[in-house]
PDB file of C-alpha atoms and ligand atoms in Angstrom:
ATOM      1  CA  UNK A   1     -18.027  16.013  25.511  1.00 64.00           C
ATOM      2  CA  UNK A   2     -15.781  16.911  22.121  1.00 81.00           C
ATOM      3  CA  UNK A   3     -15.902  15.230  19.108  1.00 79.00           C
ATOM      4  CA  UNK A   4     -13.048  13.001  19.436  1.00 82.00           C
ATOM      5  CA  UNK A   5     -14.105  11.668  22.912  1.00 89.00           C
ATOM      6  CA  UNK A   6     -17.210  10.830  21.415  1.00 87.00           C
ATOM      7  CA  UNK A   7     -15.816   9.169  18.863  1.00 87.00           C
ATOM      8  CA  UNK A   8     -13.984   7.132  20.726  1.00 90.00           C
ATOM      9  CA  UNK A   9     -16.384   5.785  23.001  1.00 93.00           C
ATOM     10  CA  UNK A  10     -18.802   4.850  20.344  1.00 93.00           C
ATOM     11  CA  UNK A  11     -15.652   3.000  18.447  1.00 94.00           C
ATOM     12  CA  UNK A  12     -14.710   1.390  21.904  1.00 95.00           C
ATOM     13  CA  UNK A  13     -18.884   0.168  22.037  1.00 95.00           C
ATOM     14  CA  UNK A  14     -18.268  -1.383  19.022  1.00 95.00           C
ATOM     15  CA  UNK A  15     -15.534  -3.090  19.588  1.00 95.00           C
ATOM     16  CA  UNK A  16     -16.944  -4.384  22.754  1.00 95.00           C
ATOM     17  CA  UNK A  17     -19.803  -5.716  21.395  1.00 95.00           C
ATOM     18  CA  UNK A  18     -18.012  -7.089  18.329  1.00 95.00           C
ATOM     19  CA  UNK A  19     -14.048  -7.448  18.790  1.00 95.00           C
ATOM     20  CA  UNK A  20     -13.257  -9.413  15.468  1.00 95.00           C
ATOM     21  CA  UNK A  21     -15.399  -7.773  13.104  1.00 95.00           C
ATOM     22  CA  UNK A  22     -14.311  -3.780  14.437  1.00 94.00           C
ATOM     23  CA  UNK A  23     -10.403  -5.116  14.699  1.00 93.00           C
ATOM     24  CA  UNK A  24      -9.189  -2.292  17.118  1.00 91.00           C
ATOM     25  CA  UNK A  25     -10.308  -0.200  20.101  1.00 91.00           C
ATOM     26  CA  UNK A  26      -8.886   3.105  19.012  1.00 90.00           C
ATOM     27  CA  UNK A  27      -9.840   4.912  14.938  1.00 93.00           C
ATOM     28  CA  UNK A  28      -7.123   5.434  13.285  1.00 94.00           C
ATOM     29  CA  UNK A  29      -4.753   8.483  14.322  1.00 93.00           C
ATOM     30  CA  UNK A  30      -4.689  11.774  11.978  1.00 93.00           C
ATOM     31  CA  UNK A  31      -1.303  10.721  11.178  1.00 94.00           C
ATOM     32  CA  UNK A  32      -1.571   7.063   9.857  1.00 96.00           C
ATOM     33  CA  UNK A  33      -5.113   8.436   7.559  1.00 97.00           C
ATOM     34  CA  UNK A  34      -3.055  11.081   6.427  1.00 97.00           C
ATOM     35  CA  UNK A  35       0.277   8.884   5.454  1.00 96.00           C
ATOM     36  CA  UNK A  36      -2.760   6.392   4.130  1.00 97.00           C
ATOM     37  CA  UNK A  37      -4.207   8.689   2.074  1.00 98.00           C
ATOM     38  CA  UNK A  38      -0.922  10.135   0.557  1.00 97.00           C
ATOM     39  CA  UNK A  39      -0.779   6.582  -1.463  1.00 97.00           C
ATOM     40  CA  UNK A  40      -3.164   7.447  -3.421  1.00 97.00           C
ATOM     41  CA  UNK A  41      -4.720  10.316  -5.690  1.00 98.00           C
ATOM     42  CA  UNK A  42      -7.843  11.533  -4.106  1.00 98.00           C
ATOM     43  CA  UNK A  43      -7.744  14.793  -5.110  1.00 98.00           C
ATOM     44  CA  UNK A  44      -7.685  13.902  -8.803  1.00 98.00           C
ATOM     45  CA  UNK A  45     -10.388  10.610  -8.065  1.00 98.00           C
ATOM     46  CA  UNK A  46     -13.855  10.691  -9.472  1.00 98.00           C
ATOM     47  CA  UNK A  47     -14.803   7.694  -7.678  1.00 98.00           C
ATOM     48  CA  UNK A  48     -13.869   6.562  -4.216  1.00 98.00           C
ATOM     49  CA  UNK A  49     -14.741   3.745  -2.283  1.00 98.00           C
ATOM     50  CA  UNK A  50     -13.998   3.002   1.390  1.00 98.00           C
ATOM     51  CA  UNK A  51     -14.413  -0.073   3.493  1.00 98.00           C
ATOM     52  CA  UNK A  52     -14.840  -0.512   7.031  1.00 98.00           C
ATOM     53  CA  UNK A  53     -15.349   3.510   7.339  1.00 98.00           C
ATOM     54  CA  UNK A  54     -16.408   3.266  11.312  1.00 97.00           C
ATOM     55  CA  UNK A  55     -16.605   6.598  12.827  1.00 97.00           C
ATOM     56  CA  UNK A  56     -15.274   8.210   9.928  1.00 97.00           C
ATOM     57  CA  UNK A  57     -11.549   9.260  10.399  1.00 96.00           C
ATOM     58  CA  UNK A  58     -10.454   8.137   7.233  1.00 98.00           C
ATOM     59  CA  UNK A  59     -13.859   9.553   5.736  1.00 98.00           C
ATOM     60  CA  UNK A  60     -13.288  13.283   7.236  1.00 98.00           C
ATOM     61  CA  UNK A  61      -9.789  13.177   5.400  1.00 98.00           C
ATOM     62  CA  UNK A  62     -10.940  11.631   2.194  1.00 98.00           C
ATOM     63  CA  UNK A  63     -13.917  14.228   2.557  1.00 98.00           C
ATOM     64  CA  UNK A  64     -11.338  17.029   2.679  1.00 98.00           C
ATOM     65  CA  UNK A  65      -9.091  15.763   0.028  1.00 98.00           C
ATOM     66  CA  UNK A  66     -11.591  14.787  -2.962  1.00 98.00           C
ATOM     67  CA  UNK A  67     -12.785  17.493  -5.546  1.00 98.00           C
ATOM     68  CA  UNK A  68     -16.368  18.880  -5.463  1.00 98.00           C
ATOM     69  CA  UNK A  69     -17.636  16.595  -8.345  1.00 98.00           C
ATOM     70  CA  UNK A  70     -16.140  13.637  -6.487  1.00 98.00           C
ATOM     71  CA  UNK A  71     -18.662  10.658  -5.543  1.00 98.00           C
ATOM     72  CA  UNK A  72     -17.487   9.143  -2.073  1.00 98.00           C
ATOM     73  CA  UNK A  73     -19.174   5.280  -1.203  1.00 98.00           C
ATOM     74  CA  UNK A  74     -18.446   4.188   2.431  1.00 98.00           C
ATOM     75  CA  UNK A  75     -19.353   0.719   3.365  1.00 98.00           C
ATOM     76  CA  UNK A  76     -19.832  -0.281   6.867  1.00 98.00           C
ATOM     77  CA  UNK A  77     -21.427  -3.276   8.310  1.00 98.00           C
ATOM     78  CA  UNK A  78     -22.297  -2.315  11.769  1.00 98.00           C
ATOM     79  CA  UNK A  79     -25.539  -0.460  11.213  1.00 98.00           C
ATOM     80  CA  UNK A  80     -25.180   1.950  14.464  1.00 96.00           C
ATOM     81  CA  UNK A  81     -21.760   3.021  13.432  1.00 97.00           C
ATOM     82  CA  UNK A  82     -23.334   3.877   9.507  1.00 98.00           C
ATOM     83  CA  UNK A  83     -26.103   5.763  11.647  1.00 96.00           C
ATOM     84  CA  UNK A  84     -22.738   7.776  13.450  1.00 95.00           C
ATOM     85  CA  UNK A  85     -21.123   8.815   9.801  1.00 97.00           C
ATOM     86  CA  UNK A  86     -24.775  10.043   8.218  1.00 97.00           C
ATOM     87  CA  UNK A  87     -25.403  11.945  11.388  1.00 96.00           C
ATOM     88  CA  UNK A  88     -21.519  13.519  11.391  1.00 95.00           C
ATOM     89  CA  UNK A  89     -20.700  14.145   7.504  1.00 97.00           C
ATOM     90  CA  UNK A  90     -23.956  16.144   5.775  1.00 97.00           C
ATOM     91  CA  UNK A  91     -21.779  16.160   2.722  1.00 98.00           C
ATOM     92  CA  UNK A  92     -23.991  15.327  -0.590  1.00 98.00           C
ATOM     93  CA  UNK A  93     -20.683  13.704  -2.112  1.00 98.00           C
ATOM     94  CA  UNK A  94     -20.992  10.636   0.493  1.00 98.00           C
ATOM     95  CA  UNK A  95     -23.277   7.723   0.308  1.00 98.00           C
ATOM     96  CA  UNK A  96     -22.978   5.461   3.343  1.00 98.00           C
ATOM     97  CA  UNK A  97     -23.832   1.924   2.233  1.00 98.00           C
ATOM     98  CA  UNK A  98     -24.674  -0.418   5.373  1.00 98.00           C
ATOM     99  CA  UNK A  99     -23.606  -3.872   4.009  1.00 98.00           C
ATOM    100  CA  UNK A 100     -20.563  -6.109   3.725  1.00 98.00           C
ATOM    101  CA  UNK A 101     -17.617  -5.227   1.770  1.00 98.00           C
ATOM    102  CA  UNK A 102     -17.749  -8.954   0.397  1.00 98.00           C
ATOM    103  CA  UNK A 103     -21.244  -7.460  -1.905  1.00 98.00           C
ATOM    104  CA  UNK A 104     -19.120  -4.257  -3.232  1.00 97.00           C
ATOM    105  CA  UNK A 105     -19.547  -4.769  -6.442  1.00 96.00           C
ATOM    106  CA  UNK A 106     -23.330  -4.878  -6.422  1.00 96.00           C
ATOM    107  CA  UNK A 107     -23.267  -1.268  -5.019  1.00 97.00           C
ATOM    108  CA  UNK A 108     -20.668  -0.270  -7.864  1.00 96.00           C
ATOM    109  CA  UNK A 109     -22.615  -1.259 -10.691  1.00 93.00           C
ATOM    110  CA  UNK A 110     -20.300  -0.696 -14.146  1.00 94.00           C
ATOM    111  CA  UNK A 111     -18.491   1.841 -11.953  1.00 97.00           C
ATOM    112  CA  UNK A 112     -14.700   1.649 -11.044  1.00 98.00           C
ATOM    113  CA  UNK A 113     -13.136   3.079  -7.824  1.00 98.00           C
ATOM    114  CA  UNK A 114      -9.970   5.440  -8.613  1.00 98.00           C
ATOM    115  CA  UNK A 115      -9.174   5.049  -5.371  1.00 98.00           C
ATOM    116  CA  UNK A 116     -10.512   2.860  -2.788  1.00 98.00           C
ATOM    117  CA  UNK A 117     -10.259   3.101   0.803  1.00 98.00           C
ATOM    118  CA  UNK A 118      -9.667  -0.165   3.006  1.00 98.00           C
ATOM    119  CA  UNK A 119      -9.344  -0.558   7.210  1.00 98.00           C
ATOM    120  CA  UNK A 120     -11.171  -4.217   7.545  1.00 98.00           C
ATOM    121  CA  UNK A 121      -9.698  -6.002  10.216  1.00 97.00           C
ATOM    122  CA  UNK A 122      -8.556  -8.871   7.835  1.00 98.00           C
ATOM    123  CA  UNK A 123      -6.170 -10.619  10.625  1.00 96.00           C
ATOM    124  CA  UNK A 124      -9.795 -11.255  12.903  1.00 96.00           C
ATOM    125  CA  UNK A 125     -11.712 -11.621   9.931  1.00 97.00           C
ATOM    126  CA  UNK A 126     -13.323 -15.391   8.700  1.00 97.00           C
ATOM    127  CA  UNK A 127     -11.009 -16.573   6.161  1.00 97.00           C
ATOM    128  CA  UNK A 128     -13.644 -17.291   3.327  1.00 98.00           C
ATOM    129  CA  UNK A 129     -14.948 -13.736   3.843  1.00 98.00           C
ATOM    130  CA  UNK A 130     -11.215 -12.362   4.045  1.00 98.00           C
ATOM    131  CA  UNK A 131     -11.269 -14.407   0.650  1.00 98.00           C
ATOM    132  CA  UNK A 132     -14.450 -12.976  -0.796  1.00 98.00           C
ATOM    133  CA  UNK A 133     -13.906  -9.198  -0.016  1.00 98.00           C
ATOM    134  CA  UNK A 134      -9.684  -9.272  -1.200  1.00 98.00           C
ATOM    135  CA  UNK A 135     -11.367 -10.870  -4.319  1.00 98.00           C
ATOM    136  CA  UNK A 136     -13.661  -7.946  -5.186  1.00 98.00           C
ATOM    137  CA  UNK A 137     -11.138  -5.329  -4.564  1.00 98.00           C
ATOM    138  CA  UNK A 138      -9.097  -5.803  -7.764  1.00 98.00           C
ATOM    139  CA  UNK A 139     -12.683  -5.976  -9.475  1.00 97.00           C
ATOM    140  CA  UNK A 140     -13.799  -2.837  -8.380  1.00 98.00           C
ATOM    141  CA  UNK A 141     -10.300  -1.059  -9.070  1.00 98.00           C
ATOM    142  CA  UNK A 142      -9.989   1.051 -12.528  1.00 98.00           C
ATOM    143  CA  UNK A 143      -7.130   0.028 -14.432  1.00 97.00           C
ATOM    144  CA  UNK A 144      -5.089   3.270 -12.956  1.00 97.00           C
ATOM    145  CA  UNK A 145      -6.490   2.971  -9.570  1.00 98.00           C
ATOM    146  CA  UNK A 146      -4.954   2.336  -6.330  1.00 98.00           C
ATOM    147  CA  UNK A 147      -6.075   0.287  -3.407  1.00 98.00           C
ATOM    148  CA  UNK A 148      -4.747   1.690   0.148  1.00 98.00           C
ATOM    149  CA  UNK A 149      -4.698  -0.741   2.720  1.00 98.00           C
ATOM    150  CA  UNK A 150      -4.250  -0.399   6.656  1.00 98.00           C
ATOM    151  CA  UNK A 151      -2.942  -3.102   8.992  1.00 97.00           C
ATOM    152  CA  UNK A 152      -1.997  -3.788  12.379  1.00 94.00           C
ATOM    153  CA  UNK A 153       0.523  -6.078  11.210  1.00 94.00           C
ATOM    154  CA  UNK A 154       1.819  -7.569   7.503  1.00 94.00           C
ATOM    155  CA  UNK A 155      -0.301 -10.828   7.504  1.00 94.00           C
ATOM    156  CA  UNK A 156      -2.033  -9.641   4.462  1.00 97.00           C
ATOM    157  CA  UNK A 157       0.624  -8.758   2.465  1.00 97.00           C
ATOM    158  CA  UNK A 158       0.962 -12.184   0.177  1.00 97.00           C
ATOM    159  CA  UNK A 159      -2.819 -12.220  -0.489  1.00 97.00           C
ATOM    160  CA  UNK A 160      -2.531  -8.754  -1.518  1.00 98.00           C
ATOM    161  CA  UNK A 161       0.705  -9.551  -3.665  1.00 97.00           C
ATOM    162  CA  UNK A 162      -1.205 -12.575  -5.046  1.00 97.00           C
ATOM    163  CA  UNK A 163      -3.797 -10.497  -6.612  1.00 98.00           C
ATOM    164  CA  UNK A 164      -2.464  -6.856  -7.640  1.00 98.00           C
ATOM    165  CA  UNK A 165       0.506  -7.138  -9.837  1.00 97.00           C
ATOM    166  CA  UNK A 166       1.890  -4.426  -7.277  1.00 97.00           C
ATOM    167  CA  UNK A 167       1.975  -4.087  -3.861  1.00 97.00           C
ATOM    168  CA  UNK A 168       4.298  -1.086  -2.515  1.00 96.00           C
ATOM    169  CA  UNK A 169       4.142  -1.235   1.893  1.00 97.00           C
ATOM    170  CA  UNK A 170       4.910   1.891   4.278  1.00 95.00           C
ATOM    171  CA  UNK A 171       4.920   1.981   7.976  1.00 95.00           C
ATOM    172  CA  UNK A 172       3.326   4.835  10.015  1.00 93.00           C
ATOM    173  CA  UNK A 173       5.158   4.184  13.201  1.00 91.00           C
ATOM    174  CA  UNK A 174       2.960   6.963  14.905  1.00 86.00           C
ATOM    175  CA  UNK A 175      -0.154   5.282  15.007  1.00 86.00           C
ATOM    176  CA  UNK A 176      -0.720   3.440  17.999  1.00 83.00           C
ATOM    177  CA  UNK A 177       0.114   0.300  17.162  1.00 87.00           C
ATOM    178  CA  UNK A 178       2.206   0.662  14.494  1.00 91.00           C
ATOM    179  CA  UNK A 179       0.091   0.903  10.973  1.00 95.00           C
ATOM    180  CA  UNK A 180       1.413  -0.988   8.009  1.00 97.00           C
ATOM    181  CA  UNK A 181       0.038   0.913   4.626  1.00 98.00           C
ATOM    182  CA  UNK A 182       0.281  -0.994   1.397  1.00 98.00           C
ATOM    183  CA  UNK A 183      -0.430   0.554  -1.953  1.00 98.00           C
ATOM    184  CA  UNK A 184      -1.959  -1.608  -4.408  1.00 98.00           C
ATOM    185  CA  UNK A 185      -1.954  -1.324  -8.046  1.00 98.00           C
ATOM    186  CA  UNK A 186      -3.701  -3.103 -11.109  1.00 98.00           C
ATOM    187  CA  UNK A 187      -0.239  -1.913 -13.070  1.00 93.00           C
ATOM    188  CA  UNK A 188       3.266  -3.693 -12.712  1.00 88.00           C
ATOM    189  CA  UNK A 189       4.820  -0.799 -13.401  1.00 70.00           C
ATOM    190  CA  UNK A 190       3.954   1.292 -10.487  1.00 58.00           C
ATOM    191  CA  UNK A 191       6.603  -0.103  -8.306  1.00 52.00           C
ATOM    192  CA  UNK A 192       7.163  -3.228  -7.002  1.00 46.00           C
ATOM    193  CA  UNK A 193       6.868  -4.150  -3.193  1.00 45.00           C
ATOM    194  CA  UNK A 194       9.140  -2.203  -0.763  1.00 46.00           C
ATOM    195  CA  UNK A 195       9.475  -1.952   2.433  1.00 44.00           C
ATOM    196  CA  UNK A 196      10.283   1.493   4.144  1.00 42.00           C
TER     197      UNK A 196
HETATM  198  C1  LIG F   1     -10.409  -1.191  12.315  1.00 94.59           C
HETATM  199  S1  LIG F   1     -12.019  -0.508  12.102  1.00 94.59           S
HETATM  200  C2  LIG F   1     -11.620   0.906  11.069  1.00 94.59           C
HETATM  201  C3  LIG F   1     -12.599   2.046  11.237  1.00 94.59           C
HETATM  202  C4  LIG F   1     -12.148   3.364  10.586  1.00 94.59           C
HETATM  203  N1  LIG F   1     -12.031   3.248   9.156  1.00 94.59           N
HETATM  204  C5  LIG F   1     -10.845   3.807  11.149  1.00 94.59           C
HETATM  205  O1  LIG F   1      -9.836   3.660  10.479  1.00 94.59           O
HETATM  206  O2  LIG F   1     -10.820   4.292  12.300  1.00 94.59           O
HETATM  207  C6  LIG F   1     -12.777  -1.653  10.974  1.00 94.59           C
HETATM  208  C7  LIG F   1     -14.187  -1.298  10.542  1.00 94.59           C
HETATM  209  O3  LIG F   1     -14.611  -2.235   9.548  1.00 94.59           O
HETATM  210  C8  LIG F   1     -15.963  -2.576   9.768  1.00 94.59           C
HETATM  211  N2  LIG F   1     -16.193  -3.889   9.129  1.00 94.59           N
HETATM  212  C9  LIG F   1     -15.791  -5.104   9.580  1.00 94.59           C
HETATM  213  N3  LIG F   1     -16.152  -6.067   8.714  1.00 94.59           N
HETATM  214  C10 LIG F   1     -16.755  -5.438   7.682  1.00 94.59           C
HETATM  215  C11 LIG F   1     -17.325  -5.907   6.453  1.00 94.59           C
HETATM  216  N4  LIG F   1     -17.352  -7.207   6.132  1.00 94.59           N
HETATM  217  N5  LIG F   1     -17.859  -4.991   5.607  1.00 94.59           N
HETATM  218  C12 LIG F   1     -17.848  -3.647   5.921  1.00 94.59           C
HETATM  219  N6  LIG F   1     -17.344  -3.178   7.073  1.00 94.59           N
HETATM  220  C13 LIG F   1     -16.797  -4.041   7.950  1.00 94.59           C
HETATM  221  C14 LIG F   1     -16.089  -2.571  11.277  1.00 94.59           C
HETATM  222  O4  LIG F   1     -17.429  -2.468  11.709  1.00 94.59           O
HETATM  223  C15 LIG F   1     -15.232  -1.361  11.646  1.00 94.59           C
HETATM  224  O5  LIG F   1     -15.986  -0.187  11.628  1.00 94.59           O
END
């Protein structure tokens, strides 16, 4: 079986054993991590943080992106899926936390993400965990940072607005459905929200 079949089917298990906490039966496609990823600066990132990583197609990318002295955190709740990304990435750069993305700060320390990484469901999610974890991701941010964000629809675009002083939003109209990317940004001045 390739890769990306297995893949699959071990996203599809956990989705059937958990629908609102995994969000969607299919990872994200190539095309909708990639347009995700070009929000922010990963490349030039010392520090970046990713929530809900899964099976790891945003990881791969941000993998492939980030410098060699880069530090790469992936939270993920659902310990057999965390068990999937140590087995697939043997990269010393990644540290695959199993916990909530509500306790990120207690796995940050004094340390800032530059860029941080986010595909929680927040549409299926409990609304005073939605609230905790969109609470802690300004927190976490460094002042220059940016917050990428993918949805399956724009629900969370107020509660983002509400707490970065911007919020730019892009549509990948290749993923299947539909992704809706939002940049977020500790800094007024780095555009204000748009849609495209
Ligand atoms: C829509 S999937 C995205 C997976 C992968 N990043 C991708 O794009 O294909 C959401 C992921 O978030 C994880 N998740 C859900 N709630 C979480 C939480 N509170 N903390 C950390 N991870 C969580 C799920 O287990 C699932 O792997």
């Amino acid at each position: 079986m390739n890769q990306q079949l297995a893949e699959r089917l071990r996203f599809l298990r956990a989705f059937a054993a958990n629908p609102r906490q995994v969000g969607a039966i299919l990872p994200t496609s190539r095309q909708a991590v990639r347009d995700m990823l070009d929000l922010g600066d990963v490349p030039g990132a010392r520090l970046v943080v990713e929530l809900g990583a899964g099976t790891g197609s945003q990881t791969a990318e941000i993998l492939a992106r980030m410098a060699p002295d880069a530090r790469l955190i992936a939270l993920e709740i659902d310990p057999r899926l965390a068990q999937v990304l140590k087995e697939r990435f043997d990269d010393p750069r990644l540290e695959v936390v199993v916990d909530s993305a509500e306790n990120l700060e207690q796995h940050l320390g004094e340390e800032k993400a530059d860029v941080l990484v986010c595909a929680l469901p927040f549409t299926s999610l409990e609304p005073g965990l939605r609230r905790r974890i969109l609470d802690a991701m300004p927190a976490v941010l460094a002042p220059h940072g940016v917050a990428t964000v993918i949805q399956y629809s724009p629900f969370i675009q107020n509660e983002l607005r509400r707490r970065f002083p911007s919020v730019r939003r892009r549509i990948s109209p290749l993923n299947v459905p539909p992704a809706f990317l939002f940049a977020c940004s500790l800094q007024a001045d780095a555009g204000e929200a748009t849609a495209v």
